mmCIF file of C-alpha atoms in Angstrom:
data_model
loop_
_atom_site.group_PDB
_atom_site.id
_atom_site.type_symbol
_atom_site.label_atom_id
_atom_site.label_comp_id
_atom_site.label_asym_id
_atom_site.label_seq_id
_atom_site.Cartn_x
_atom_site.Cartn_y
_atom_site.Cartn_z
ATOM 1 C CA MET P 218 1.418 -23.346 -12.731
ATOM 2 C CA GLU P 219 -1.784 -23.114 -14.248
ATOM 3 C CA GLN P 220 -0.987 -25.678 -16.667
ATOM 4 C CA VAL P 221 -0.687 -28.089 -13.521
ATOM 5 C CA ILE P 222 -3.693 -26.600 -11.272
ATOM 6 C CA GLY P 223 -5.885 -26.528 -14.575
ATOM 7 C CA ALA P 224 -7.340 -23.045 -13.213
ATOM 8 C CA GLN P 225 -6.153 -19.517 -13.811
ATOM 9 C CA LEU P 226 -4.291 -17.822 -10.703
ATOM 10 C CA LEU P 227 -2.488 -14.542 -10.516
ATOM 11 C CA PHE P 228 0.881 -15.368 -8.539
ATOM 12 C CA THR P 229 2.812 -12.487 -6.521
ATOM 13 C CA PRO P 230 6.124 -13.571 -5.206
ATOM 14 C CA HIS P 231 7.827 -11.396 -2.531
ATOM 15 C CA LEU P 232 11.630 -11.031 -2.287
ATOM 16 C CA ALA P 233 11.563 -8.971 1.100
ATOM 17 C CA PRO P 234 14.814 -8.787 2.626
ATOM 18 C CA MET P 235 13.502 -6.881 5.611
ATOM 19 C CA ASN P 236 14.217 -6.314 9.329
ATOM 20 C CA ARG P 237 10.756 -5.071 10.084
ATOM 21 C CA GLY P 238 7.605 -3.872 8.289
ATOM 22 C CA ILE P 239 4.803 -5.111 6.621
ATOM 23 C CA LEU P 240 4.208 -5.697 2.990
ATOM 24 C CA ALA P 241 0.557 -6.239 2.127
ATOM 25 C CA THR P 242 -0.738 -7.525 -1.512
ATOM 26 C CA CYS P 243 -4.468 -7.443 -1.699
ATOM 27 C CA TYR P 244 -6.862 -8.987 -4.576
ATOM 28 C CA ALA P 245 -10.143 -7.500 -5.429
ATOM 29 C CA ARG P 246 -12.455 -7.925 -8.621
ATOM 30 C CA PRO P 247 -13.611 -4.705 -9.840
ATOM 31 C CA ALA P 248 -17.267 -4.073 -9.946
ATOM 32 C CA ARG P 249 -17.171 -2.554 -13.457
ATOM 33 C CA PRO P 250 -14.332 -2.133 -15.832
ATOM 34 C CA VAL P 251 -11.211 -0.215 -14.391
ATOM 35 C CA ASP P 252 -7.594 0.357 -15.515
ATOM 36 C CA THR P 253 -4.366 1.439 -13.528
ATOM 37 C CA ASP P 254 -4.735 4.720 -14.084
ATOM 38 C CA GLU P 255 -8.151 5.092 -12.885
ATOM 39 C CA LEU P 256 -7.369 3.058 -9.765
ATOM 40 C CA LEU P 257 -4.513 5.293 -8.870
ATOM 41 C CA GLY P 258 -6.844 8.197 -9.388
ATOM 42 C CA VAL P 259 -9.093 6.794 -6.986
ATOM 43 C CA LEU P 260 -6.402 6.399 -4.346
ATOM 44 C CA HIS P 261 -5.097 9.991 -4.870
ATOM 45 C CA MET P 262 -8.319 10.988 -4.377
ATOM 46 C CA ALA P 263 -9.067 9.335 -1.012
ATOM 47 C CA TYR P 264 -5.459 9.704 0.175
ATOM 48 C CA ASP P 265 -3.644 12.888 -1.068
ATOM 49 C CA ARG P 266 -4.666 15.045 1.922
ATOM 50 C CA GLU P 267 -3.603 12.219 4.295
ATOM 51 C CA PRO P 268 -0.419 13.125 6.083
ATOM 52 C CA PHE P 269 0.823 9.596 6.586
ATOM 53 C CA VAL P 270 -0.406 7.934 3.175
ATOM 54 C CA VAL P 271 1.906 8.147 0.086
ATOM 55 C CA VAL P 272 0.243 7.000 -2.966
ATOM 56 C CA SER P 273 2.452 5.949 -5.950
ATOM 57 C CA ALA P 274 2.770 4.539 -9.273
ATOM 58 C CA ARG P 275 5.967 2.552 -8.064
ATOM 59 C CA SER P 276 5.617 -0.354 -6.390
ATOM 60 C CA PRO P 277 6.092 0.448 -2.062
ATOM 61 C CA SER P 278 8.963 -0.967 -0.154
ATOM 62 C CA THR P 279 9.013 -1.565 3.507
ATOM 63 C CA LYS P 280 12.792 0.179 3.386
ATOM 64 C CA ALA P 281 11.110 3.496 2.267
ATOM 65 C CA THR P 282 8.869 3.156 5.271
ATOM 66 C CA LEU P 283 11.327 2.366 7.705
ATOM 67 C CA GLY P 284 11.345 4.755 10.973
ATOM 68 C CA SER P 285 8.178 6.626 9.495
ATOM 69 C CA ASN P 286 4.422 6.410 10.443
ATOM 70 C CA SER P 287 3.520 6.335 6.583
ATOM 71 C CA ALA P 288 1.945 3.767 4.695
ATOM 72 C CA HIS P 289 2.929 3.550 0.814
ATOM 73 C CA ILE P 290 0.299 2.097 -1.636
ATOM 74 C CA THR P 291 -0.195 1.270 -5.022
ATOM 75 C CA ALA P 292 -2.838 -0.371 -7.131
ATOM 76 C CA ARG P 293 -2.853 -2.059 -10.557
ATOM 77 C CA PHE P 294 -5.296 -3.793 -12.897
ATOM 78 C CA ASP P 295 -4.270 -7.244 -14.376
ATOM 79 C CA PRO P 296 -6.216 -7.259 -17.695
ATOM 80 C CA ARG P 297 -5.370 -11.209 -17.925
ATOM 81 C CA THR P 298 -6.729 -12.341 -14.871
ATOM 82 C CA ARG P 299 -9.450 -8.998 -14.259
ATOM 83 C CA TRP P 300 -8.047 -8.638 -10.590
ATOM 84 C CA VAL P 301 -7.190 -5.336 -9.131
ATOM 85 C CA VAL P 302 -4.117 -5.522 -7.236
ATOM 86 C CA VAL P 303 -3.369 -3.278 -4.166
ATOM 87 C CA ILE P 304 -0.012 -3.136 -2.679
ATOM 88 C CA ALA P 305 1.085 -1.391 0.697
ATOM 89 C CA ALA P 306 3.870 -1.225 2.796
ATOM 90 C CA LEU P 307 4.516 0.036 6.008
ATOM 91 C CA ASP P 308 6.671 -0.097 9.099
ATOM 92 C CA ASN P 309 4.792 -1.973 11.946
ATOM 93 C CA LEU P 310 7.028 -0.592 14.709
ATOM 94 C CA VAL P 311 6.157 3.289 13.944
ATOM 95 C CA LYS P 312 2.760 2.995 11.923
ATOM 96 C CA GLY P 313 1.691 -0.016 14.334
ATOM 97 C CA ALA P 314 -0.172 0.532 17.817
ATOM 98 C CA SER P 315 2.374 3.010 19.326
ATOM 99 C CA GLY P 316 2.386 5.383 16.238
ATOM 100 C CA GLN P 317 -1.418 5.304 15.957
ATOM 101 C CA ALA P 318 -1.959 5.769 19.231
ATOM 102 C CA VAL P 319 0.173 8.960 19.441
ATOM 103 C CA GLN P 320 -1.782 9.989 15.874
ATOM 104 C CA CYS P 321 -5.184 9.507 17.795
ATOM 105 C CA ALA P 322 -4.073 11.394 21.011
ATOM 106 C CA ASN P 323 -2.956 14.383 18.577
ATOM 107 C CA VAL P 324 -6.371 14.479 17.174
ATOM 108 C CA VAL P 325 -8.435 13.992 20.536
ATOM 109 C CA LEU P 326 -5.988 16.966 22.160
ATOM 110 C CA GLY P 327 -6.530 19.076 19.199
ATOM 111 C CA LEU P 328 -3.107 18.746 18.149
ATOM 112 C CA PRO P 329 -1.712 18.780 14.300
ATOM 113 C CA GLU P 330 -2.156 15.148 13.522
ATOM 114 C CA ALA P 331 0.953 14.404 12.602
ATOM 115 C CA SER P 332 2.925 16.342 15.636
ATOM 116 C CA GLY P 333 5.687 13.885 17.023
ATOM 117 C CA LEU P 334 5.395 11.435 14.450
ATOM 118 C CA PRO P 335 7.784 11.075 11.399
ATOM 119 C CA THR P 336 6.380 11.192 8.038
ATOM 120 C CA VAL P 337 9.771 10.527 6.159
ATOM 121 C CA GLY P 338 11.464 7.110 6.632
ATOM 122 C CA VAL P 339 15.330 6.842 7.504
ATOM 123 C CA TYR P 340 16.149 5.475 4.176
ATOM 124 C CA PRO P 341 16.080 7.614 0.884
#
């Protein structure tokens, strides 16, 4: 592809046999040199105390989030293109507006944030 278009590109194909869910692949240029371990460390610092975010070195899948209010996320640094790639998966029927409404209501009412919301998907 790069030979044909005459430019460097980062191509990410998705094979996603899913009935529901969202798989997002996001790209960013880092402001300074980074590596994958540092990116994962930053994600862990930001999200390890959040009940509905799972940070992992493994690529996330919508199947793992099916039926849960959780978002699974990972990050990589591509040294060839110098892009940061962040991939996230979630079940848009639970983590969507309805799950977010319950989560916000819990906070407003002083209940535990995760009350009534599944954190583990129905698929192992």
